[in-house]
PDB file of C-alpha atoms in Angstrom:
ATOM      1  CA  MET S   1     100.107 100.685 150.566  1.00 75.00           C
ATOM      2  CA  GLU S   2     101.680  98.070 148.307  1.00 83.00           C
ATOM      3  CA  GLU S   3      98.309  96.511 147.526  1.00 85.00           C
ATOM      4  CA  GLN S   4      96.776  99.924 146.827  1.00 88.00           C
ATOM      5  CA  PHE S   5      99.624 100.881 144.491  1.00 87.00           C
ATOM      6  CA  LYS S   6      99.447  97.535 142.711  1.00 88.00           C
ATOM      7  CA  GLN S   7      95.749  98.065 142.003  1.00 89.00           C
ATOM      8  CA  GLN S   8      96.490 101.542 140.649  1.00 90.00           C
ATOM      9  CA  TYR S   9      99.374 100.235 138.550  1.00 89.00           C
ATOM     10  CA  ASP S  10      97.332  97.419 137.028  1.00 90.00           C
ATOM     11  CA  SER S  11      94.347  99.648 136.307  1.00 91.00           C
ATOM     12  CA  LEU S  12      96.543 102.306 134.644  1.00 92.00           C
ATOM     13  CA  PHE S  13      98.963 100.049 132.784  1.00 94.00           C
ATOM     14  CA  TYR S  14      96.956 100.200 129.546  1.00 94.00           C
ATOM     15  CA  ASN S  15      97.016 104.009 129.745  1.00 94.00           C
ATOM     16  CA  PHE S  16     100.765 103.979 130.366  1.00 95.00           C
ATOM     17  CA  ASN S  17     101.251 101.860 127.275  1.00 94.00           C
ATOM     18  CA  CYS S  18      99.010 104.116 125.176  1.00 95.00           C
ATOM     19  CA  LEU S  19     100.907 107.169 126.408  1.00 95.00           C
ATOM     20  CA  LYS S  20     104.250 105.601 125.526  1.00 96.00           C
ATOM     21  CA  ASP S  21     103.083 104.749 122.008  1.00 95.00           C
ATOM     22  CA  GLU S  22     101.574 108.202 121.445  1.00 95.00           C
ATOM     23  CA  ALA S  23     104.715 109.977 122.685  1.00 95.00           C
ATOM     24  CA  LEU S  24     106.865 107.834 120.398  1.00 95.00           C
ATOM     25  CA  TYR S  25     104.609 108.603 117.447  1.00 93.00           C
ATOM     26  CA  ILE S  26     104.757 112.363 118.053  1.00 93.00           C
ATOM     27  CA  ILE S  27     108.539 112.341 118.493  1.00 93.00           C
ATOM     28  CA  ASN S  28     109.273 110.064 115.530  1.00 91.00           C
ATOM     29  CA  ASN S  29     106.976 112.003 113.230  1.00 90.00           C
ATOM     30  CA  THR S  30     108.549 115.326 114.185  1.00 90.00           C
ATOM     31  CA  LEU S  31     112.129 114.056 113.987  1.00 88.00           C
ATOM     32  CA  LEU S  32     111.455 112.665 110.526  1.00 82.00           C
ATOM     33  CA  LYS S  33     110.497 116.131 109.330  1.00 82.00           C
ATOM     34  CA  SER S  34     113.546 117.705 110.991  1.00 82.00           C
ATOM     35  CA  LEU S  35     115.946 115.261 109.247  1.00 76.00           C
ATOM     36  CA  ILE S  36     117.693 114.553 112.561  1.00 82.00           C
ATOM     37  CA  LYS S  37     119.259 111.086 112.576  1.00 81.00           C
ATOM     38  CA  LEU S  38     119.062 109.300 115.901  1.00 88.00           C
ATOM     39  CA  ASN S  39     121.199 106.393 117.015  1.00 89.00           C
ATOM     40  CA  LYS S  40     118.170 104.943 118.813  1.00 92.00           C
ATOM     41  CA  ILE S  41     114.997 105.682 120.750  1.00 94.00           C
ATOM     42  CA  ASP S  42     114.418 103.696 123.929  1.00 93.00           C
ATOM     43  CA  SER S  43     111.099 103.581 125.734  1.00 95.00           C
ATOM     44  CA  ARG S  44     109.936 101.806 128.841  1.00 95.00           C
ATOM     45  CA  ILE S  45     107.257 101.556 131.494  1.00 96.00           C
ATOM     46  CA  LYS S  46     108.618 101.070 134.989  1.00 94.00           C
ATOM     47  CA  THR S  47     108.030  97.624 136.412  1.00 94.00           C
ATOM     48  CA  PHE S  48     105.898  97.550 139.524  1.00 91.00           C
ATOM     49  CA  ASP S  49     108.867  96.489 141.674  1.00 91.00           C
ATOM     50  CA  SER S  50     110.910  99.426 140.404  1.00 91.00           C
ATOM     51  CA  LEU S  51     107.968 101.765 140.916  1.00 86.00           C
ATOM     52  CA  LEU S  52     107.364 100.498 144.452  1.00 86.00           C
ATOM     53  CA  GLU S  53     111.023 100.916 145.390  1.00 89.00           C
ATOM     54  CA  LYS S  54     110.962 104.524 144.171  1.00 89.00           C
ATOM     55  CA  ALA S  55     107.623 105.209 145.888  1.00 86.00           C
ATOM     56  CA  GLU S  56     109.090 104.050 149.192  1.00 87.00           C
ATOM     57  CA  ARG S  57     112.261 106.058 148.665  1.00 88.00           C
ATOM     58  CA  LYS S  58     110.310 109.200 147.763  1.00 85.00           C
ATOM     59  CA  GLU S  59     107.766 108.554 150.554  1.00 87.00           C
ATOM     60  CA  VAL S  60     104.820 108.594 148.151  1.00 85.00           C
ATOM     61  CA  LYS S  61     101.599 108.111 150.134  1.00 83.00           C
ATOM     62  CA  ASN S  62      98.572 108.640 147.932  1.00 86.00           C
ATOM     63  CA  SER S  63      98.979 107.837 144.249  1.00 89.00           C
ATOM     64  CA  ILE S  64     101.604 106.257 142.019  1.00 89.00           C
ATOM     65  CA  LEU S  65     101.057 109.172 139.621  1.00 90.00           C
ATOM     66  CA  GLU S  66     103.140 111.264 142.028  1.00 89.00           C
ATOM     67  CA  ILE S  67     106.045 109.389 140.421  1.00 92.00           C
ATOM     68  CA  ARG S  68     106.660 111.363 137.265  1.00 93.00           C
ATOM     69  CA  ASP S  69     108.769 108.962 135.231  1.00 93.00           C
ATOM     70  CA  ILE S  70     106.668 105.803 135.139  1.00 95.00           C
ATOM     71  CA  VAL S  71     106.707 106.217 131.357  1.00 96.00           C
ATOM     72  CA  GLY S  72     110.117 107.127 129.964  1.00 96.00           C
ATOM     73  CA  ILE S  73     111.474 107.950 126.504  1.00 96.00           C
ATOM     74  CA  ARG S  74     115.211 108.251 125.806  1.00 95.00           C
ATOM     75  CA  LEU S  75     116.504 109.834 122.602  1.00 96.00           C
ATOM     76  CA  VAL S  76     120.124 109.025 121.764  1.00 95.00           C
ATOM     77  CA  CYS S  77     121.453 111.330 119.048  1.00 93.00           C
ATOM     78  CA  LEU S  78     124.741 111.359 117.169  1.00 92.00           C
ATOM     79  CA  PHE S  79     126.142 114.814 117.797  1.00 92.00           C
ATOM     80  CA  LEU S  80     126.094 117.488 120.481  1.00 90.00           C
ATOM     81  CA  SER S  81     124.592 120.000 118.061  1.00 90.00           C
ATOM     82  CA  ASP S  82     121.566 117.708 117.599  1.00 91.00           C
ATOM     83  CA  ILE S  83     120.604 118.185 121.250  1.00 92.00           C
ATOM     84  CA  ALA S  84     119.565 121.820 120.765  1.00 90.00           C
ATOM     85  CA  THR S  85     117.309 120.860 117.837  1.00 91.00           C
ATOM     86  CA  ILE S  86     115.688 118.016 119.770  1.00 94.00           C
ATOM     87  CA  LYS S  87     115.285 120.298 122.780  1.00 93.00           C
ATOM     88  CA  ASP S  88     113.303 122.742 120.632  1.00 93.00           C
ATOM     89  CA  ILE S  89     111.126 119.866 119.397  1.00 93.00           C
ATOM     90  CA  ILE S  90     110.283 118.764 122.953  1.00 95.00           C
ATOM     91  CA  HIS S  91     109.326 122.318 123.935  1.00 95.00           C
ATOM     92  CA  ARG S  92     107.205 122.679 120.801  1.00 94.00           C
ATOM     93  CA  GLU S  93     105.428 119.327 120.865  1.00 94.00           C
ATOM     94  CA  PHE S  94     104.722 118.860 124.595  1.00 95.00           C
ATOM     95  CA  ILE S  95     103.883 120.817 127.714  1.00 95.00           C
ATOM     96  CA  VAL S  96     107.181 121.024 129.586  1.00 96.00           C
ATOM     97  CA  LEU S  97     106.682 120.934 133.349  1.00 95.00           C
ATOM     98  CA  GLU S  98     110.286 120.520 134.406  1.00 94.00           C
ATOM     99  CA  GLU S  99     113.739 120.623 132.810  1.00 92.00           C
ATOM    100  CA  ASP S 100     116.885 119.193 134.369  1.00 88.00           C
ATOM    101  CA  ASP S 101     120.015 120.013 132.362  1.00 85.00           C
ATOM    102  CA  LYS S 102     122.727 117.577 133.378  1.00 78.00           C
ATOM    103  CA  ILE S 103     124.841 118.524 130.352  1.00 77.00           C
ATOM    104  CA  ASN S 104     125.486 122.208 130.953  1.00 75.00           C
ATOM    105  CA  GLY S 105     125.165 122.102 134.736  1.00 64.00           C
ATOM    106  CA  ASN S 106     127.782 123.168 137.236  1.00 54.00           C
ATOM    107  CA  VAL S 107     128.974 119.688 138.160  1.00 51.00           C
ATOM    108  CA  LYS S 108     132.026 118.998 136.016  1.00 49.00           C
ATOM    109  CA  TYR S 109     132.757 115.418 137.006  1.00 47.00           C
ATOM    110  CA  GLU S 110     129.367 114.012 136.055  1.00 50.00           C
ATOM    111  CA  PHE S 111     129.908 113.302 132.361  1.00 48.00           C
ATOM    112  CA  GLY S 112     128.913 109.707 132.995  1.00 52.00           C
ATOM    113  CA  TYR S 113     125.468 110.925 133.985  1.00 64.00           C
ATOM    114  CA  MET S 114     125.090 113.680 131.399  1.00 76.00           C
ATOM    115  CA  SER S 115     121.744 114.015 129.700  1.00 82.00           C
ATOM    116  CA  LEU S 116     118.911 116.467 129.343  1.00 90.00           C
ATOM    117  CA  HIS S 117     115.830 115.403 131.339  1.00 93.00           C
ATOM    118  CA  TYR S 118     112.298 116.667 130.801  1.00 95.00           C
ATOM    119  CA  ILE S 119     109.074 116.030 132.642  1.00 96.00           C
ATOM    120  CA  VAL S 120     106.314 116.644 130.108  1.00 96.00           C
ATOM    121  CA  LYS S 121     102.744 115.817 129.215  1.00 94.00           C
ATOM    122  CA  ILE S 122     100.583 115.718 126.085  1.00 94.00           C
ATOM    123  CA  LYS S 123      99.344 119.114 124.895  1.00 93.00           C
ATOM    124  CA  ASP S 124      95.780 120.218 125.643  1.00 89.00           C
ATOM    125  CA  SER S 125      95.192 120.630 121.901  1.00 90.00           C
ATOM    126  CA  TYR S 126      95.104 116.819 121.571  1.00 88.00           C
ATOM    127  CA  THR S 127      91.442 116.019 122.192  1.00 86.00           C
ATOM    128  CA  GLY S 128      89.072 113.089 121.876  1.00 86.00           C
ATOM    129  CA  PRO S 129      88.673 109.618 123.385  1.00 88.00           C
ATOM    130  CA  ARG S 130      92.154 108.607 122.257  1.00 88.00           C
ATOM    131  CA  TYR S 131      93.699 111.124 124.639  1.00 89.00           C
ATOM    132  CA  ASP S 132      91.226 111.194 127.519  1.00 88.00           C
ATOM    133  CA  GLY S 133      93.105 108.575 129.530  1.00 89.00           C
ATOM    134  CA  ILE S 134      96.630 109.833 128.909  1.00 92.00           C
ATOM    135  CA  LYS S 135      96.610 113.639 128.804  1.00 89.00           C
ATOM    136  CA  ASP S 136      96.964 114.083 132.556  1.00 90.00           C
ATOM    137  CA  ILE S 137      99.773 111.529 132.990  1.00 94.00           C
ATOM    138  CA  VAL S 138     103.219 113.107 132.990  1.00 96.00           C
ATOM    139  CA  PHE S 139     106.243 111.277 131.658  1.00 96.00           C
ATOM    140  CA  GLU S 140     109.993 111.698 131.255  1.00 96.00           C
ATOM    141  CA  VAL S 141     112.015 112.398 128.120  1.00 96.00           C
ATOM    142  CA  GLN S 142     115.804 112.102 128.192  1.00 95.00           C
ATOM    143  CA  ILE S 143     118.166 113.374 125.496  1.00 95.00           C
ATOM    144  CA  ARG S 144     121.812 112.345 125.258  1.00 93.00           C
ATOM    145  CA  THR S 145     124.513 111.624 122.705  1.00 93.00           C
ATOM    146  CA  MET S 146     125.892 108.187 121.877  1.00 91.00           C
ATOM    147  CA  ALA S 147     129.025 108.890 123.929  1.00 89.00           C
ATOM    148  CA  MET S 148     126.977 110.008 126.928  1.00 89.00           C
ATOM    149  CA  ASP S 149     124.774 106.958 126.588  1.00 89.00           C
ATOM    150  CA  ALA S 150     127.729 104.564 126.344  1.00 87.00           C
ATOM    151  CA  TRP S 151     129.392 105.917 129.465  1.00 84.00           C
ATOM    152  CA  ALA S 152     126.108 106.067 131.370  1.00 82.00           C
ATOM    153  CA  ASN S 153     125.476 102.410 130.543  1.00 82.00           C
ATOM    154  CA  ILE S 154     128.954 101.435 131.717  1.00 81.00           C
ATOM    155  CA  SER S 155     128.524 103.429 134.917  1.00 76.00           C
ATOM    156  CA  HIS S 156     125.129 101.826 135.509  1.00 75.00           C
ATOM    157  CA  TYR S 157     126.585  98.357 134.979  1.00 78.00           C
ATOM    158  CA  LEU S 158     129.230  99.153 137.598  1.00 76.00           C
ATOM    159  CA  ASP S 159     126.455 100.358 139.945  1.00 68.00           C
ATOM    160  CA  TYR S 160     128.032 103.822 140.262  1.00 68.00           C
ATOM    161  CA  LYS S 161     125.036 106.130 140.326  1.00 65.00           C
ATOM    162  CA  THR S 162     126.703 109.072 142.099  1.00 66.00           C
ATOM    163  CA  GLU S 163     130.233 110.260 142.820  1.00 69.00           C
ATOM    164  CA  LYS S 164     129.982 108.909 146.364  1.00 73.00           C
ATOM    165  CA  ASP S 165     129.498 105.375 145.030  1.00 75.00           C
ATOM    166  CA  VAL S 166     132.952 105.302 143.422  1.00 77.00           C
ATOM    167  CA  PRO S 167     135.672 103.819 145.677  1.00 80.00           C
ATOM    168  CA  GLU S 168     138.341 106.389 146.504  1.00 79.00           C
ATOM    169  CA  GLU S 169     141.126 104.291 144.987  1.00 80.00           C
ATOM    170  CA  LEU S 170     139.250 104.113 141.654  1.00 80.00           C
ATOM    171  CA  LYS S 171     138.119 107.726 141.354  1.00 77.00           C
ATOM    172  CA  ARG S 172     141.153 108.929 139.391  1.00 84.00           C
ATOM    173  CA  ASP S 173     140.672 106.250 136.716  1.00 82.00           C
ATOM    174  CA  PHE S 174     136.907 106.745 136.757  1.00 80.00           C
ATOM    175  CA  TYR S 175     137.219 110.481 136.072  1.00 79.00           C
ATOM    176  CA  ALA S 176     139.911 109.889 133.452  1.00 83.00           C
ATOM    177  CA  LEU S 177     137.655 107.472 131.552  1.00 82.00           C
ATOM    178  CA  SER S 178     134.755 109.849 131.898  1.00 79.00           C
ATOM    179  CA  GLY S 179     136.925 112.580 130.425  1.00 81.00           C
ATOM    180  CA  LEU S 180     137.824 110.411 127.439  1.00 86.00           C
ATOM    181  CA  PHE S 181     134.156 110.023 126.567  1.00 85.00           C
ATOM    182  CA  TYR S 182     133.710 113.780 126.984  1.00 84.00           C
ATOM    183  CA  VAL S 183     136.622 114.487 124.637  1.00 89.00           C
ATOM    184  CA  ALA S 184     135.284 111.928 122.143  1.00 89.00           C
ATOM    185  CA  ASP S 185     131.918 113.704 122.102  1.00 89.00           C
ATOM    186  CA  LYS S 186     133.604 117.045 121.438  1.00 90.00           C
ATOM    187  CA  HIS S 187     135.767 115.607 118.674  1.00 93.00           C
ATOM    188  CA  PHE S 188     132.846 113.826 117.014  1.00 91.00           C
ATOM    189  CA  GLU S 189     131.177 117.243 116.850  1.00 90.00           C
ATOM    190  CA  MET S 190     134.330 118.903 115.499  1.00 93.00           C
ATOM    191  CA  PHE S 191     134.734 116.196 112.854  1.00 92.00           C
ATOM    192  CA  TYR S 192     131.084 116.513 111.877  1.00 88.00           C
ATOM    193  CA  LYS S 193     131.388 120.284 111.468  1.00 89.00           C
ATOM    194  CA  SER S 194     134.645 119.915 109.508  1.00 90.00           C
ATOM    195  CA  ARG S 195     133.044 117.387 107.174  1.00 85.00           C
ATOM    196  CA  GLU S 196     130.037 119.640 106.577  1.00 85.00           C
ATOM    197  CA  SER S 197     132.365 122.514 105.734  1.00 86.00           C
ATOM    198  CA  ASN S 198     134.446 120.274 103.481  1.00 83.00           C
ATOM    199  CA  ILE S 199     131.359 119.095 101.595  1.00 82.00           C
ATOM    200  CA  GLU S 200     130.282 122.696 101.019  1.00 82.00           C
ATOM    201  CA  GLN S 201     133.709 123.525  99.579  1.00 82.00           C
ATOM    202  CA  ILE S 202     133.662 120.430  97.365  1.00 83.00           C
ATOM    203  CA  GLU S 203     130.174 121.234  96.056  1.00 79.00           C
ATOM    204  CA  GLU S 204     131.210 124.813  95.318  1.00 80.00           C
ATOM    205  CA  SER S 205     134.383 123.671  93.561  1.00 78.00           C
ATOM    206  CA  ILE S 206     132.631 121.038  91.474  1.00 79.00           C
ATOM    207  CA  GLY S 207     129.471 123.026  90.796  1.00 70.00           C
ATOM    208  CA  GLN S 208     130.985 126.354  89.814  1.00 65.00           C
ATOM    209  CA  LYS S 209     134.435 125.470  88.488  1.00 59.00           C
ATOM    210  CA  LYS S 210     133.711 122.006  87.092  1.00 69.00           C
ATOM    211  CA  ASN S 211     136.759 120.822  89.004  1.00 75.00           C
ATOM    212  CA  TYR S 212     136.710 117.088  88.395  1.00 82.00           C
ATOM    213  CA  HIS S 213     140.409 116.464  89.140  1.00 85.00           C
ATOM    214  CA  GLN S 214     139.558 115.195  92.591  1.00 88.00           C
ATOM    215  CA  SER S 215     139.956 111.747  94.090  1.00 92.00           C
ATOM    216  CA  ILE S 216     136.787 109.691  94.336  1.00 94.00           C
ATOM    217  CA  ASN S 217     135.366 109.272  97.844  1.00 93.00           C
ATOM    218  CA  ILE S 218     131.863 109.433  99.213  1.00 92.00           C
ATOM    219  CA  ASP S 219     131.955 113.219  99.690  1.00 91.00           C
ATOM    220  CA  THR S 220     133.376 114.107  96.261  1.00 92.00           C
ATOM    221  CA  LEU S 221     131.210 111.569  94.449  1.00 93.00           C
ATOM    222  CA  THR S 222     128.059 112.763  96.243  1.00 91.00           C
ATOM    223  CA  ALA S 223     128.781 116.371  95.269  1.00 89.00           C
ATOM    224  CA  TYR S 224     129.596 115.345  91.687  1.00 91.00           C
ATOM    225  CA  LEU S 225     126.405 113.306  91.261  1.00 92.00           C
ATOM    226  CA  HIS S 226     124.225 116.066  92.708  1.00 89.00           C
ATOM    227  CA  THR S 227     125.797 118.543  90.272  1.00 87.00           C
ATOM    228  CA  LYS S 228     126.022 116.305  87.220  1.00 89.00           C
ATOM    229  CA  MET S 229     122.511 114.892  87.616  1.00 90.00           C
ATOM    230  CA  GLU S 230     120.679 117.801  89.179  1.00 86.00           C
ATOM    231  CA  TYR S 231     117.245 116.623  88.045  1.00 88.00           C
ATOM    232  CA  ARG S 232     117.691 112.944  88.881  1.00 89.00           C
ATOM    233  CA  GLU S 233     116.388 111.272  92.028  1.00 91.00           C
ATOM    234  CA  ARG S 234     119.158 111.384  94.629  1.00 90.00           C
ATOM    235  CA  SER S 235     120.694 108.130  95.783  1.00 91.00           C
ATOM    236  CA  THR S 236     121.192 107.175  99.419  1.00 89.00           C
ATOM    237  CA  SER S 237     124.550 107.530 101.148  1.00 88.00           C
ATOM    238  CA  SER S 238     124.855 103.744 101.439  1.00 91.00           C
ATOM    239  CA  ALA S 239     124.283 103.307  97.679  1.00 93.00           C
ATOM    240  CA  ILE S 240     126.908 105.941  96.882  1.00 94.00           C
ATOM    241  CA  SER S 241     129.326 104.295  99.313  1.00 94.00           C
ATOM    242  CA  GLU S 242     128.897 100.951  97.505  1.00 95.00           C
ATOM    243  CA  LEU S 243     129.482 102.699  94.175  1.00 95.00           C
ATOM    244  CA  VAL S 244     132.712 104.266  95.473  1.00 95.00           C
ATOM    245  CA  ASN S 245     134.086 100.802  96.259  1.00 95.00           C
ATOM    246  CA  GLU S 246     133.002  99.465  92.864  1.00 94.00           C
ATOM    247  CA  LEU S 247     134.627 102.357  91.005  1.00 95.00           C
ATOM    248  CA  ILE S 248     137.921 102.190  92.848  1.00 95.00           C
ATOM    249  CA  SER S 249     138.119  98.406  92.467  1.00 94.00           C
ATOM    250  CA  VAL S 250     138.249  98.763  88.643  1.00 93.00           C
ATOM    251  CA  GLY S 251     140.610 101.722  88.566  1.00 94.00           C
ATOM    252  CA  TYR S 252     138.398 104.800  88.621  1.00 94.00           C
ATOM    253  CA  GLU S 253     140.271 106.970  91.091  1.00 94.00           C
ATOM    254  CA  LYS S 254     139.454 110.482  89.847  1.00 93.00           C
ATOM    255  CA  LEU S 255     136.154 112.142  89.034  1.00 93.00           C
ATOM    256  CA  ASP S 256     137.341 113.191  85.570  1.00 91.00           C
ATOM    257  CA  GLN S 257     137.783 109.529  84.604  1.00 94.00           C
ATOM    258  CA  LEU S 258     134.168 108.868  85.493  1.00 94.00           C
ATOM    259  CA  ASP S 259     132.950 112.070  83.869  1.00 92.00           C
ATOM    260  CA  GLU S 260     134.573 111.134  80.566  1.00 93.00           C
ATOM    261  CA  VAL S 261     132.739 107.784  80.482  1.00 94.00           C
ATOM    262  CA  LEU S 262     129.373 109.319  81.424  1.00 95.00           C
ATOM    263  CA  ASP S 263     129.662 111.936  78.675  1.00 93.00           C
ATOM    264  CA  LYS S 264     130.673 109.314  76.101  1.00 94.00           C
ATOM    265  CA  THR S 265     127.787 106.984  76.933  1.00 94.00           C
ATOM    266  CA  TYR S 266     125.106 109.622  77.551  1.00 94.00           C
ATOM    267  CA  ASN S 267     123.001 109.116  74.386  1.00 94.00           C
ATOM    268  CA  VAL S 268     123.288 105.333  74.514  1.00 93.00           C
ATOM    269  CA  PHE S 269     122.313 105.362  78.172  1.00 93.00           C
ATOM    270  CA  LEU S 270     119.186 107.409  77.413  1.00 93.00           C
ATOM    271  CA  LEU S 271     118.129 104.832  74.830  1.00 93.00           C
ATOM    272  CA  TYR S 272     118.766 102.018  77.332  1.00 92.00           C
ATOM    273  CA  GLU S 273     116.665 103.822  79.938  1.00 91.00           C
ATOM    274  CA  LYS S 274     113.841 104.348  77.436  1.00 90.00           C
ATOM    275  CA  GLU S 275     113.813 100.715  76.330  1.00 90.00           C
ATOM    276  CA  ARG S 276     114.574  99.136  79.705  1.00 89.00           C
ATOM    277  CA  PRO S 277     113.271 101.530  82.359  1.00 88.00           C
ATOM    278  CA  PRO S 278     113.791 100.505  85.966  1.00 86.00           C
ATOM    279  CA  HIS S 279     110.692  99.326  87.788  1.00 77.00           C
ATOM    280  CA  THR S 280     111.918 100.311  91.233  1.00 66.00           C
ATOM    281  CA  GLU S 281     112.765 103.948  90.506  1.00 54.00           C
ATOM    282  CA  LYS S 282     110.262 106.779  90.392  1.00 61.00           C
ATOM    283  CA  GLY S 283     108.848 107.665  86.986  1.00 67.00           C
ATOM    284  CA  GLY S 284     110.786 104.938  85.180  1.00 80.00           C
ATOM    285  CA  LYS S 285     114.018 106.897  85.551  1.00 88.00           C
ATOM    286  CA  PHE S 286     117.257 105.737  87.087  1.00 92.00           C
ATOM    287  CA  ALA S 287     118.516 107.498  90.183  1.00 93.00           C
ATOM    288  CA  GLU S 288     122.073 108.869  90.262  1.00 94.00           C
ATOM    289  CA  VAL S 289     123.856 105.622  91.131  1.00 95.00           C
ATOM    290  CA  GLY S 290     121.774 103.716  88.586  1.00 94.00           C
ATOM    291  CA  VAL S 291     122.866 106.074  85.818  1.00 95.00           C
ATOM    292  CA  VAL S 292     126.536 105.507  86.650  1.00 95.00           C
ATOM    293  CA  ARG S 293     126.223 101.740  86.913  1.00 95.00           C
ATOM    294  CA  VAL S 294     124.332 101.293  83.636  1.00 94.00           C
ATOM    295  CA  SER S 295     126.690 103.638  81.808  1.00 94.00           C
ATOM    296  CA  LEU S 296     129.780 101.840  83.061  1.00 95.00           C
ATOM    297  CA  GLU S 297     128.303  98.389  82.374  1.00 93.00           C
ATOM    298  CA  ILE S 298     127.894  99.469  78.750  1.00 92.00           C
ATOM    299  CA  ALA S 299     131.315 101.102  78.436  1.00 92.00           C
ATOM    300  CA  ASP S 300     133.548  99.006  80.701  1.00 91.00           C
ATOM    301  CA  GLU S 301     133.703  95.207  80.598  1.00 89.00           C
ATOM    302  CA  ASN S 302     135.598  95.025  83.913  1.00 90.00           C
ATOM    303  CA  PHE S 303     132.905  96.988  85.673  1.00 91.00           C
ATOM    304  CA  TYR S 304     130.206  94.876  84.047  1.00 89.00           C
ATOM    305  CA  GLN S 305     131.799  91.680  85.371  1.00 88.00           C
ATOM    306  CA  ILE S 306     131.933  93.063  88.911  1.00 85.00           C
ATOM    307  CA  ARG S 307     128.213  93.709  88.758  1.00 86.00           C
ATOM    308  CA  ASN S 308     127.282  90.620  86.739  1.00 84.00           C
ATOM    309  CA  GLU S 309     129.884  87.967  87.413  1.00 78.00           C
ATOM    310  CA  GLY S 310     129.797  85.132  84.885  1.00 70.00           C
ATOM    311  CA  SER S 311     127.373  86.859  82.493  1.00 77.00           C
ATOM    312  CA  ASP S 312     128.229  86.980  78.770  1.00 70.00           C
ATOM    313  CA  GLY S 313     126.902  90.525  78.429  1.00 70.00           C
ATOM    314  CA  SER S 314     124.278  89.591  75.844  1.00 77.00           C
ATOM    315  CA  SER S 315     121.692  91.780  77.579  1.00 79.00           C
ATOM    316  CA  ILE S 316     123.652  94.917  76.764  1.00 82.00           C
ATOM    317  CA  SER S 317     125.515  93.846  73.603  1.00 84.00           C
ATOM    318  CA  LYS S 318     123.202  95.982  71.487  1.00 87.00           C
ATOM    319  CA  TYR S 319     124.136  99.103  73.436  1.00 88.00           C
ATOM    320  CA  ARG S 320     127.840  98.310  73.354  1.00 87.00           C
ATOM    321  CA  GLU S 321     127.702  98.031  69.582  1.00 86.00           C
ATOM    322  CA  MET S 322     125.966 101.386  69.362  1.00 84.00           C
ATOM    323  CA  LEU S 323     128.614 102.934  71.595  1.00 81.00           C
ATOM    324  CA  ASN S 324     131.448 101.495  69.520  1.00 78.00           C
TER     325      ASN S 324
END
């Protein structure tokens, strides 16, 4: 049997690899459109030794394709609410043959093993030579959060695959630790929802009431920039985060301080942008963060030195004179 399975494994390995790559492409492409941010995507093809061990345990007699998770994809998302969205994607993009919900099941102690497991295959609508060798091979997709994944990895490292594996004298601590990860997952979700609600309130306050008497942080500055520069290209969260640190380091603590400078430098900035358009931005226009940085470099020597340490400012002296 081992020799027969090895021949099958070797002859199908190319197909397994093609299936893995195709599944990853479909999932990544769909997730990109859904704007879901994943912590990571893991993929693997079972080694022959692992496959043989499972075949013996499951008493597989005829074909290694009776093992349904030779190819595996694991999606690790950030928040519990992401799971429902990813679940819909799996149902929409693949033929689902089996679903095993280890998240909302009846077993309460199994947080360490929580995840959503699917056995799926490529849809019949995918046709042509590219799919002929992979369409009939089923594979596994797992979905879990970062907290679930962390605890599962720890449990796996300890070789505790089921409750019965845990020594009696360690069970209390094991369940307590498991519970901490469960609580963390819930609180990550609560914090995420609270932040989303807070951002909505900030955007409403800034957009409708022009309330700029707020402290500068990534949420208030993001809402301010989106409102103040509605028709500009939006900057990334990481760029806005860097700008927050730059602003605070030179004493800009409130949005109204920043707003005053941007209004004062507006016409000079437009001339700067016309004469020295950025090459990396779309359409020769600065994105939100670029507008702020150029404006402050013109109006504020301290800010200029943070961005251009040691420079004499000759490149913008013309615009400073115009502003003055």
